[in-house]
Amino acid sequence: MLSSKISHASKSKQRNISPEEYAVHIWLSFKQGDESAFTELMELYYSSLLNYGNRFQKDREFVKDCIQDLFLELWRTRESLGDVITPKSYLLISLRRKLLREKNRMRWFMEADPISEDYEFEVQFAIETYLIKNEIQHEDLKKLHVSLDSLTKRQREAVYLRFYQELSYDEIARTMSINYHSAVNLVYEAIKFIRNNWMYP
Amino acid sequence: MKHYEDFTLEDFVQDLYFRKWVLGSLNQNDSFWENWCKENIEKQEIIEQARSIIIGLQYFPEEENQEEIDSAIQQILKQRDKDHLKSIKRYPIRNIAAVFIAVVLMGIGLGKILPIATDNTHLSEYKSSDKIHWITNESDSTRSFMLPDSSSIILNPLSRIGIMPDFNKNDRSLQLIGEALFNVQPNSEKPFYVFSENIVTKVLGTSFIIRSYEKERNVSVSVISGKVTVRKNSTTVSEEQQEIILVPNQQAVISKTDEKIIRKLIPAPVVVAEPEKLNHLHFNNTPITEVFLNLETAYGIPISYDPNLFKNCNLTARFSNEDFFQKLDLICETLQADYSVVDGQILIIGNGCN
């Protein structure tokens, strides 16, 4: 496994391809049944998936189980998967669906819409930790803290995907099952909301 | 060049270049923003606000625990391998939980390749007809359907089946391109033929897989239950014909180039015995001949050895989940013998026991 990893890595160096191209290259190799590419796919994205999953569901082990199921399903069905352009957002979308579905199932809402709006999205913004750590009494920062808390969960998620996972609006839209403009609006509204509540209380 | 002087606060918060500067990840020599701020002093307030928001909107990534991630990935790989084994075992029709063992020897089997006598007319006849009914699977997943005689077929992706006119009249003939699993309704009066590329498979029993993709070098036929015969499809009468009979756990591989038919075992033989005929595979000082017999019965794979040499050998072992070849390995290790797979059978070679 180690040696194959090195070979992938050196391939990417030789050709001097971008991380995006490299991700697609790994995805295609994985689809053809390349086991080392499968491992690498997990190494590239596991921590992003775990982090994202934890926004919905605090139970870390539960999220890890879902990620495991997700990768096992991918391996089983690899031959019939599409040639996705951005493996990362594809994985995030798949995990999101799975988590919401599993969560609903656990609540006995067997028939519920799998993409139920009934979900949590929790984010620990840096500002909170920053405030606690430094015992800062600065009024402005405190207000920012309050206004971040008042973001809707959709705004939080969009902001998180944009600034933490660094997805494009297109990818955010697909991940959240909304259209492009809604994705843009969510992020802009979140920023506007913060500004209005913070700068001009 | 972007028109930063027209930027709103929202635009700044989202601008990648600006964000990098705020978060300190720009190249140290890059003083664009310092200069820009000096030149656009009236934007100072908006810049400060944007900075605060960017910093405030950072997430603290949780402590990343590389060990946790590595072990989670290992766990997934392990589970995948386990699933893989399970799916192979589940595939066949009879799934008996735990069974087996054993081993060995003898050889041969070449006698089963019989010259074939007659009819190679089927395919050519049918080819001349334009009324073949084709069923094509262009989807990403398998497709199953039932034939008029109640036999069923699971057709793999990118494969197609041609149902010959007069199917089920005097016989049951199909053409296959690609791969399919056949579960054939027994009917000795109407033989079941599958024509694929260069071979004809005649079904005497029930369940088997044919793999015949145009792009691949070989065609293979794997038998899950029942019996089938395989021969080359040739219209040249003079050509020497070869027909082999396949039993469960055997596979015929036919090279498209040299047209040789080779009999092998499928990669993961499964237990084929009826549960009531199946002896458990726990041995306590059991004569090796009995061990081999149990194993033969369980897997339907002939095991050949020299009974005289091995008559004094005994085995004590409890087999459970080992696969067929693992069991063979264990037995041979005990006997200090070797085995080889010859023509779909197991041949045990060793010096026996004193």
Coordinates of C-alpha atoms in Angstrom, one line a residue:
Chain A
M1 CA 0.0 0.0 0.0
L2 CA 2.8 2.3 0.9
S3 CA 4.7 1.8 -2.3
S4 CA 1.7 2.3 -4.4
K5 CA 0.9 5.5 -2.6
I6 CA 4.4 6.7 -3.4
S7 CA 3.9 5.8 -7.0
H8 CA 0.7 7.8 -7.2
A9 CA 2.3 10.7 -5.5
S10 CA 5.3 10.7 -7.8
K11 CA 3.1 10.4 -10.8
S12 CA 1.4 13.6 -9.8
K13 CA 4.7 15.3 -9.3
Q14 CA 6.1 14.2 -12.6
R15 CA 3.2 15.5 -14.6
N16 CA 2.9 18.5 -12.4
I17 CA -0.9 18.3 -12.4
S18 CA -3.1 20.4 -10.1
P19 CA -4.7 18.9 -7.0
E20 CA -8.0 18.9 -8.8
E21 CA -6.7 16.9 -11.7
Y22 CA -5.0 14.6 -9.4
A23 CA -8.2 14.0 -7.5
V24 CA -9.9 13.1 -10.7
H25 CA -7.1 10.8 -11.7
I26 CA -7.4 9.0 -8.4
W27 CA -11.2 8.8 -8.8
L28 CA -10.8 7.2 -12.2
S29 CA -8.2 4.7 -11.0
F30 CA -10.4 3.8 -8.1
K31 CA -13.3 3.2 -10.5
Q32 CA -11.2 0.7 -12.4
G33 CA -10.6 -1.3 -9.2
D34 CA -7.2 0.1 -8.2
E35 CA -7.0 -0.7 -4.6
S36 CA -4.3 1.8 -3.8
A37 CA -6.4 4.5 -5.3
F38 CA -9.3 3.5 -3.1
T39 CA -7.0 3.8 -0.1
E40 CA -5.7 7.1 -1.2
L41 CA -9.2 8.4 -1.8
M42 CA -9.9 7.7 1.9
E43 CA -6.7 9.3 3.0
L44 CA -7.4 12.4 1.0
Y45 CA -11.0 12.9 2.3
Y46 CA -11.6 11.0 5.4
S47 CA -10.9 13.9 7.8
S48 CA -13.0 16.4 5.7
L49 CA -15.8 13.9 5.8
L50 CA -15.5 13.3 9.5
N51 CA -15.4 17.0 10.2
Y52 CA -18.4 17.7 8.0
G53 CA -20.4 14.7 9.4
N54 CA -19.8 15.9 12.9
R55 CA -21.6 19.1 12.1
F56 CA -24.8 17.1 11.8
Q57 CA -24.3 14.5 14.4
K58 CA -22.1 14.9 17.4
D59 CA -21.8 11.2 17.9
R60 CA -18.4 10.7 16.4
E61 CA -18.6 6.9 16.2
F62 CA -22.0 7.1 14.4
V63 CA -20.4 9.4 11.8
K64 CA -17.5 7.0 11.4
D65 CA -19.9 4.1 10.8
C66 CA -21.6 6.1 8.1
I67 CA -18.3 7.0 6.5
Q68 CA -17.4 3.4 6.5
D69 CA -20.7 2.3 4.9
L70 CA -20.2 5.1 2.4
F71 CA -16.8 3.9 1.3
L72 CA -17.8 0.2 1.2
E73 CA -20.8 1.1 -1.0
L74 CA -18.5 3.0 -3.3
W75 CA -16.2 0.1 -3.6
R76 CA -19.0 -2.3 -4.3
T77 CA -20.6 -0.1 -6.9
R78 CA -17.4 1.5 -8.3
E79 CA -17.9 0.2 -11.8
S80 CA -21.3 1.9 -12.1
L81 CA -20.2 5.3 -10.6
G82 CA -20.0 8.3 -12.8
D83 CA -16.9 10.2 -13.6
V84 CA -17.3 12.9 -11.1
I85 CA -15.4 16.1 -11.6
T86 CA -14.9 16.9 -7.9
P87 CA -14.7 13.7 -5.8
K88 CA -14.7 15.8 -2.7
S89 CA -18.1 17.4 -3.1
Y90 CA -19.5 14.1 -4.4
L91 CA -18.3 12.4 -1.2
L92 CA -19.7 15.2 1.0
I93 CA -23.1 15.0 -0.7
S94 CA -23.2 11.3 -0.3
L95 CA -22.3 11.5 3.3
R96 CA -24.9 14.2 4.0
R97 CA -27.7 12.1 2.5
K98 CA -26.6 9.0 4.3
L99 CA -26.4 10.8 7.7
L100 CA -29.8 12.4 7.4
R101 CA -31.3 9.1 6.2
E102 CA -29.7 7.1 9.0
K103 CA -30.7 9.7 11.5
N104 CA -34.3 9.6 10.4
R105 CA -34.3 5.9 10.4
M106 CA -33.1 5.9 14.0
R107 CA -36.0 8.1 14.9
W108 CA -38.4 5.6 13.3
F109 CA -39.4 8.1 10.6
M110 CA -39.1 5.3 8.2
E111 CA -41.1 7.0 5.5
A112 CA -39.7 10.4 6.0
D113 CA -38.2 12.4 3.2
P114 CA -34.5 11.4 3.3
I115 CA -33.5 15.0 2.9
S116 CA -35.6 16.2 5.7
E117 CA -35.2 19.7 6.8
D118 CA -35.2 18.5 10.3
Y119 CA -31.5 18.4 11.0
E120 CA -28.9 20.2 13.1
F121 CA -25.8 21.8 11.8
E122 CA -23.4 22.9 14.5
V123 CA -20.3 24.8 14.0
Q124 CA -17.8 25.9 16.5
F125 CA -16.7 29.3 15.1
A126 CA -13.2 30.3 16.0
I127 CA -14.4 33.4 17.6
E128 CA -16.0 31.5 20.4
T129 CA -12.9 29.7 21.3
Y130 CA -10.9 32.8 20.8
L131 CA -13.1 34.7 23.3
I132 CA -13.0 32.0 25.8
K133 CA -9.2 31.5 25.5
N134 CA -8.4 35.1 25.8
E135 CA -11.1 36.3 28.1
I136 CA -11.5 39.1 25.8
Q137 CA -14.2 41.6 26.8
H138 CA -14.2 43.5 23.6
E139 CA -17.8 44.5 22.9
D140 CA -17.5 44.2 19.2
L141 CA -16.3 40.7 19.3
K142 CA -19.0 39.8 21.8
K143 CA -21.6 41.1 19.4
L144 CA -20.0 39.1 16.6
H145 CA -20.3 36.1 18.8
V146 CA -24.0 36.7 19.3
S147 CA -24.7 37.2 15.7
L148 CA -22.9 34.1 14.6
D149 CA -25.1 32.2 16.9
S150 CA -28.2 33.6 15.2
L151 CA -27.4 32.3 11.8
T152 CA -29.8 29.8 10.4
K153 CA -28.5 26.3 10.1
R154 CA -28.6 26.5 6.3
Q155 CA -26.6 29.7 6.5
R156 CA -24.1 28.0 8.8
E157 CA -23.8 25.1 6.5
A158 CA -23.3 27.2 3.4
V159 CA -20.7 29.3 5.2
Y160 CA -19.0 26.2 6.5
L161 CA -18.8 24.6 3.1
R162 CA -17.6 27.8 1.5
F163 CA -15.0 28.8 3.9
Y164 CA -13.9 25.6 5.6
Q165 CA -14.3 23.0 2.9
E166 CA -13.6 25.6 0.3
L167 CA -16.3 24.3 -2.2
S168 CA -17.4 26.4 -5.1
Y169 CA -21.0 27.7 -5.1
D170 CA -21.9 25.1 -7.7
E171 CA -20.7 22.3 -5.3
I172 CA -22.4 23.9 -2.4
A173 CA -25.6 24.0 -4.3
R174 CA -25.4 20.3 -5.2
T175 CA -24.3 19.3 -1.7
M176 CA -27.3 21.1 -0.1
S177 CA -29.7 20.2 -2.9
I178 CA -30.5 23.8 -3.7
N179 CA -29.9 25.9 -6.8
Y180 CA -26.9 28.0 -7.5
H181 CA -28.4 31.3 -6.6
S182 CA -29.7 30.0 -3.3
A183 CA -26.2 28.9 -2.4
V184 CA -24.8 32.3 -3.3
N185 CA -27.6 34.0 -1.4
L186 CA -27.1 31.9 1.7
V187 CA -23.5 32.9 2.0
Y188 CA -24.2 36.6 1.2
E189 CA -27.1 36.8 3.5
A190 CA -25.1 35.3 6.3
I191 CA -22.3 37.8 5.9
K192 CA -24.9 40.6 5.6
F193 CA -26.7 39.4 8.7
I194 CA -23.5 39.4 10.7
R195 CA -22.6 42.9 9.5
N196 CA -26.0 44.3 10.3
N197 CA -26.2 42.8 13.7
W198 CA -22.7 43.6 14.6
M199 CA -21.8 46.9 13.1
Y200 CA -25.1 48.6 13.5
P201 CA -26.9 47.0 16.4
Chain B
M1 CA -7.5 43.0 -12.2
K2 CA -10.4 43.1 -10.0
H3 CA -12.0 46.5 -9.1
Y4 CA -11.4 46.3 -5.4
E5 CA -12.4 49.9 -4.9
D6 CA -16.0 48.8 -5.8
F7 CA -16.0 45.8 -3.5
T8 CA -18.6 45.6 -0.8
L9 CA -17.9 44.1 2.6
E10 CA -19.5 40.8 1.4
D11 CA -17.2 40.7 -1.6
F12 CA -14.1 41.2 0.5
V13 CA -15.1 38.4 2.9
Q14 CA -15.4 36.1 0.0
D15 CA -12.4 37.1 -2.0
L16 CA -9.8 34.4 -2.0
Y17 CA -6.9 36.7 -2.4
F18 CA -8.1 39.0 0.4
R19 CA -8.8 36.1 2.7
K20 CA -5.3 34.7 2.2
W21 CA -3.9 38.0 3.2
V22 CA -6.0 38.3 6.3
L23 CA -5.3 34.7 7.3
G24 CA -1.6 35.2 6.8
S25 CA -1.1 32.6 4.0
L26 CA 0.1 34.9 1.3
N27 CA 3.7 35.0 0.2
Q28 CA 5.6 37.2 2.5
N29 CA 6.9 39.3 -0.4
D30 CA 3.4 40.1 -1.5
S31 CA 2.6 43.5 -0.2
F32 CA -0.3 44.2 -2.5
W33 CA -2.8 44.6 0.3
E34 CA -0.7 46.7 2.5
N35 CA -0.2 49.1 -0.4
W36 CA -3.8 49.0 -1.4
C37 CA -4.9 49.9 2.1
K38 CA -2.6 52.9 2.1
E39 CA -3.9 54.1 -1.2
N40 CA -7.5 53.5 -0.3
I41 CA -7.6 54.9 3.2
E42 CA -11.3 55.6 2.9
K43 CA -11.9 51.9 2.8
Q44 CA -10.2 51.3 6.1
E45 CA -13.4 50.7 8.0
I46 CA -14.8 48.2 5.6
I47 CA -11.5 46.4 5.5
E48 CA -11.3 46.1 9.2
Q49 CA -14.9 44.8 9.4
A50 CA -14.1 42.2 6.7
R51 CA -11.0 41.1 8.5
S52 CA -13.0 40.6 11.7
I53 CA -15.6 38.6 10.0
I54 CA -13.1 36.4 8.2
I55 CA -11.3 35.7 11.4
G56 CA -14.6 35.2 13.3
L57 CA -15.9 32.8 10.6
Q58 CA -12.8 30.6 10.8
Y59 CA -13.5 27.2 12.2
F60 CA -11.2 25.6 14.5
P61 CA -10.6 22.3 13.0
E62 CA -11.0 19.8 15.7
E63 CA -7.7 18.3 16.7
E64 CA -7.0 16.1 13.9
N65 CA -6.2 12.7 15.1
Q66 CA -4.2 11.0 12.4
E67 CA -4.1 7.7 14.3
E68 CA -7.9 7.6 14.6
I69 CA -8.2 8.3 10.8
D70 CA -5.6 5.6 9.9
S71 CA -7.2 3.0 12.0
A72 CA -10.7 3.9 10.6
I73 CA -9.3 3.4 7.1
Q74 CA -7.7 0.1 8.0
Q75 CA -11.0 -1.0 9.4
I76 CA -12.8 -0.1 6.2
L77 CA -10.2 -2.1 4.1
K78 CA -10.6 -5.1 6.4
Q79 CA -14.4 -4.9 6.2
R80 CA -14.2 -4.6 2.4
D81 CA -12.1 -7.8 2.2
K82 CA -14.5 -9.6 4.4
D83 CA -17.5 -8.5 2.4
H84 CA -15.8 -9.6 -0.7
L85 CA -15.4 -13.1 0.6
K86 CA -18.9 -13.2 1.8
S87 CA -20.3 -12.1 -1.5
I88 CA -18.4 -15.0 -3.2
K89 CA -19.9 -17.4 -0.8
R90 CA -23.3 -16.0 -1.0
Y91 CA -23.4 -16.0 -4.8
P92 CA -24.0 -19.6 -5.3
I93 CA -27.4 -20.9 -4.7
R94 CA -26.7 -23.1 -1.7
N95 CA -25.1 -21.4 1.2
I96 CA -24.1 -23.8 3.8
A97 CA -22.5 -22.2 6.7
A98 CA -19.6 -24.0 7.7
V99 CA -18.0 -26.9 6.3
F100 CA -15.3 -28.9 5.2
I101 CA -12.0 -29.9 4.3
A102 CA -9.8 -31.8 2.5
V103 CA -8.0 -33.0 0.0
V104 CA -6.3 -34.6 -2.5
L105 CA -5.0 -36.3 -5.2
M106 CA -4.9 -37.8 -8.1
G107 CA -5.0 -36.8 -11.1
I108 CA -6.2 -36.5 -14.1
G109 CA -9.2 -35.9 -15.7
L110 CA -8.0 -35.6 -19.1
G111 CA -10.3 -38.5 -19.9
K112 CA -13.2 -36.2 -19.6
I113 CA -12.4 -34.3 -22.7
L114 CA -14.2 -36.3 -25.3
P115 CA -14.2 -35.8 -28.9
I116 CA -17.5 -34.6 -30.0
A117 CA -19.6 -36.0 -32.6
T118 CA -22.3 -34.1 -34.2
D119 CA -24.2 -31.0 -34.4
N120 CA -22.4 -27.7 -34.9
T121 CA -25.2 -26.5 -37.1
H122 CA -27.1 -24.5 -34.5
L123 CA -25.3 -21.3 -34.7
S124 CA -25.0 -21.1 -38.4
E125 CA -28.6 -21.9 -38.8
Y126 CA -29.6 -19.3 -36.4
K127 CA -27.3 -16.7 -37.8
S128 CA -29.1 -16.9 -41.0
S129 CA -32.3 -15.9 -39.4
D130 CA -33.0 -12.3 -38.8
K131 CA -35.6 -12.9 -36.2
I132 CA -33.4 -13.2 -33.2
H133 CA -34.9 -11.3 -30.3
W134 CA -32.2 -9.3 -28.5
I135 CA -32.3 -8.3 -24.9
T136 CA -29.7 -5.7 -24.1
N137 CA -28.5 -4.4 -20.8
E138 CA -26.9 -1.0 -21.2
S139 CA -27.6 0.1 -17.7
D140 CA -25.1 0.2 -14.9
S141 CA -26.5 -2.7 -12.9
T142 CA -27.5 -6.2 -13.6
R143 CA -30.8 -7.0 -15.2
S144 CA -32.7 -10.2 -14.7
F145 CA -35.5 -11.7 -16.6
M146 CA -37.3 -14.9 -17.2
L147 CA -37.4 -16.9 -20.4
P148 CA -40.5 -18.6 -21.9
D149 CA -39.4 -21.9 -20.4
S150 CA -39.1 -20.4 -16.9
S151 CA -35.4 -20.4 -16.9
S152 CA -34.0 -17.1 -15.6
I153 CA -31.1 -15.0 -16.6
I154 CA -29.1 -12.3 -14.8
L155 CA -27.5 -10.2 -17.5
N156 CA -24.5 -8.1 -16.5
P157 CA -24.0 -4.5 -17.7
L158 CA -23.0 -4.0 -21.3
S159 CA -24.1 -7.5 -22.2
R160 CA -26.8 -8.9 -24.4
I161 CA -28.7 -12.0 -25.0
G162 CA -30.3 -13.1 -28.3
I163 CA -33.2 -15.4 -28.0
M164 CA -33.4 -17.6 -31.1
P165 CA -36.6 -18.0 -33.1
D166 CA -38.3 -21.2 -32.2
F167 CA -36.9 -21.0 -28.7
N168 CA -38.4 -23.8 -26.6
K169 CA -39.7 -25.7 -29.6
N170 CA -37.2 -28.5 -30.1
D171 CA -34.5 -27.0 -28.1
R172 CA -33.6 -23.8 -26.2
S173 CA -30.9 -21.8 -27.9
L174 CA -29.5 -18.4 -27.0
Q175 CA -26.7 -16.2 -28.1
L176 CA -24.7 -14.3 -25.5
I177 CA -22.3 -11.3 -25.8
G178 CA -20.9 -10.3 -22.5
E179 CA -21.5 -12.0 -19.2
A180 CA -24.6 -13.6 -17.7
L181 CA -25.6 -16.0 -15.0
F182 CA -28.1 -18.7 -16.2
N183 CA -30.5 -20.6 -14.0
V184 CA -31.9 -23.2 -16.3
Q185 CA -35.1 -25.1 -15.8
P186 CA -34.2 -28.8 -16.3
N187 CA -35.8 -30.3 -19.4
S188 CA -33.9 -33.2 -20.9
E189 CA -36.1 -33.2 -24.0
K190 CA -35.2 -29.6 -24.9
P191 CA -31.5 -29.1 -24.5
F192 CA -30.4 -25.6 -23.6
Y193 CA -27.6 -24.1 -25.7
V194 CA -25.7 -20.9 -25.3
F195 CA -23.6 -19.7 -28.2
S196 CA -21.0 -17.2 -27.3
E197 CA -18.2 -16.1 -29.5
N198 CA -16.3 -19.3 -30.3
I199 CA -18.0 -21.8 -28.0
V200 CA -21.2 -23.6 -27.4
T201 CA -22.3 -24.4 -23.9
K202 CA -24.9 -27.1 -23.5
V203 CA -26.7 -27.3 -20.3
L204 CA -27.4 -30.5 -18.6
G205 CA -28.2 -29.1 -15.3
T206 CA -29.0 -25.8 -13.8
S207 CA -26.8 -22.8 -12.9
F208 CA -23.7 -21.3 -14.5
I209 CA -22.0 -18.2 -15.6
I210 CA -20.7 -17.4 -19.1
R211 CA -18.3 -14.5 -19.6
S212 CA -17.7 -13.7 -23.2
Y213 CA -16.9 -10.0 -23.8
E214 CA -15.7 -9.0 -27.2
K215 CA -12.8 -7.1 -25.8
E216 CA -11.4 -9.9 -23.7
R217 CA -9.0 -12.5 -24.8
N218 CA -10.7 -15.4 -23.2
V219 CA -14.2 -16.8 -22.8
S220 CA -15.0 -18.5 -19.6
V221 CA -17.8 -20.7 -18.3
S222 CA -18.2 -21.3 -14.6
V223 CA -20.5 -23.8 -13.1
I224 CA -22.4 -23.2 -9.8
S225 CA -24.6 -26.2 -9.8
G226 CA -25.6 -29.0 -12.2
K227 CA -23.6 -29.9 -15.2
V228 CA -22.7 -28.3 -18.5
T229 CA -20.7 -29.3 -21.5
V230 CA -18.6 -26.8 -23.4
R231 CA -17.2 -27.2 -26.9
K232 CA -15.8 -25.0 -29.6
N233 CA -18.3 -23.7 -32.1
S234 CA -16.8 -24.7 -35.4
T235 CA -18.3 -25.4 -38.7
T236 CA -15.2 -27.0 -40.1
V237 CA -16.0 -30.6 -40.0
S238 CA -12.4 -31.7 -40.2
E239 CA -11.4 -29.7 -37.2
E240 CA -10.9 -31.9 -34.2
Q241 CA -13.7 -31.1 -31.8
Q242 CA -13.2 -30.9 -28.1
E243 CA -16.0 -31.1 -25.6
I244 CA -15.6 -31.0 -21.9
I245 CA -18.1 -31.6 -19.1
L246 CA -18.0 -29.1 -16.3
V247 CA -19.3 -29.8 -12.8
P248 CA -19.8 -27.3 -10.0
N249 CA -16.8 -25.3 -9.0
Q250 CA -15.2 -25.9 -12.3
Q251 CA -14.6 -23.4 -14.9
A252 CA -13.6 -23.7 -18.6
V253 CA -11.4 -21.0 -20.1
I254 CA -11.3 -20.8 -23.8
S255 CA -8.7 -18.8 -25.5
K256 CA -9.9 -16.9 -28.5
T257 CA -6.5 -17.1 -30.1
D258 CA -5.5 -20.7 -30.0
E259 CA -8.9 -22.1 -29.2
K260 CA -7.7 -24.3 -26.5
I261 CA -10.1 -25.2 -23.7
I262 CA -8.6 -25.4 -20.3
R263 CA -10.5 -26.8 -17.3
K264 CA -9.8 -25.0 -14.0
L265 CA -11.4 -24.5 -10.6
I266 CA -13.3 -21.3 -10.0
P267 CA -11.3 -19.0 -7.8
A268 CA -13.3 -19.6 -4.7
P269 CA -15.0 -23.0 -4.7
V270 CA -18.1 -23.2 -2.7
V271 CA -19.8 -26.0 -0.8
V272 CA -22.2 -27.7 -3.2
A273 CA -23.4 -30.7 -1.2
E274 CA -27.0 -30.9 -0.1
P275 CA -27.2 -30.2 3.6
E276 CA -28.4 -33.7 4.4
K277 CA -25.5 -35.2 2.6
L278 CA -23.0 -33.0 4.2
N279 CA -20.8 -34.4 6.9
H280 CA -19.3 -32.0 9.3
L281 CA -15.7 -31.4 8.8
H282 CA -14.4 -32.2 12.2
F283 CA -11.8 -34.9 12.3
N284 CA -10.4 -36.7 15.2
N285 CA -7.6 -39.1 14.2
T286 CA -9.7 -39.8 11.1
P287 CA -8.2 -41.8 8.2
I288 CA -7.1 -39.4 5.5
T289 CA -9.1 -41.3 2.9
E290 CA -12.3 -40.5 4.8
V291 CA -11.2 -36.9 5.1
F292 CA -10.7 -36.6 1.4
L293 CA -14.0 -38.2 0.7
N294 CA -15.8 -35.7 2.9
L295 CA -14.2 -32.9 1.2
E296 CA -14.9 -34.2 -2.2
T297 CA -18.6 -34.6 -1.3
A298 CA -18.7 -31.1 0.2
Y299 CA -17.3 -29.3 -2.8
G300 CA -17.9 -31.7 -5.6
I301 CA -14.3 -31.5 -6.6
P302 CA -12.5 -34.8 -7.3
I303 CA -9.5 -35.4 -5.2
S304 CA -6.9 -37.9 -6.5
Y305 CA -4.1 -39.5 -4.5
D306 CA -2.5 -42.8 -4.1
P307 CA -4.5 -44.7 -1.5
N308 CA -1.7 -47.1 -0.7
L309 CA 0.8 -44.4 0.1
F310 CA -1.6 -42.4 2.3
K311 CA -3.5 -45.3 3.9
N312 CA -1.7 -44.9 7.2
C313 CA -2.3 -41.1 7.4
N314 CA -4.8 -39.7 9.9
L315 CA -6.0 -36.2 10.5
T316 CA -7.2 -34.3 13.5
A317 CA -8.6 -31.0 12.6
R318 CA -11.8 -28.9 12.9
F319 CA -12.5 -26.9 9.9
S320 CA -15.0 -24.1 9.8
N321 CA -14.6 -21.0 7.8
E322 CA -11.5 -21.7 5.9
D323 CA -12.0 -21.6 2.1
F324 CA -11.4 -24.7 0.0
F325 CA -7.7 -23.9 -0.7
Q326 CA -6.9 -23.0 2.8
K327 CA -8.2 -26.3 4.0
L328 CA -6.1 -28.0 1.4
D329 CA -3.1 -26.1 2.6
L330 CA -3.7 -27.2 6.2
I331 CA -4.1 -30.8 5.3
C332 CA -1.1 -30.9 3.1
E333 CA 1.0 -29.3 5.7
T334 CA 0.0 -32.0 8.1
L335 CA 0.7 -34.7 5.6
Q336 CA 3.9 -33.0 4.4
A337 CA 2.4 -33.3 0.9
D338 CA 1.7 -30.9 -2.0
Y339 CA -1.3 -30.5 -4.2
S340 CA -1.8 -29.2 -7.6
V341 CA -4.9 -28.4 -9.6
V342 CA -5.0 -30.4 -12.7
D343 CA -7.8 -30.2 -15.1
G344 CA -10.3 -29.1 -12.5
Q345 CA -9.3 -31.7 -10.0
I346 CA -7.0 -31.8 -7.1
L347 CA -3.9 -34.0 -7.3
I348 CA -2.2 -34.8 -4.0
I349 CA 1.4 -35.7 -4.1
G350 CA 3.5 -36.9 -1.2
N351 CA 5.3 -39.7 0.4
G352 CA 2.5 -40.8 2.7
C353 CA 2.8 -41.8 6.3
N354 CA 4.4 -44.7 8.1

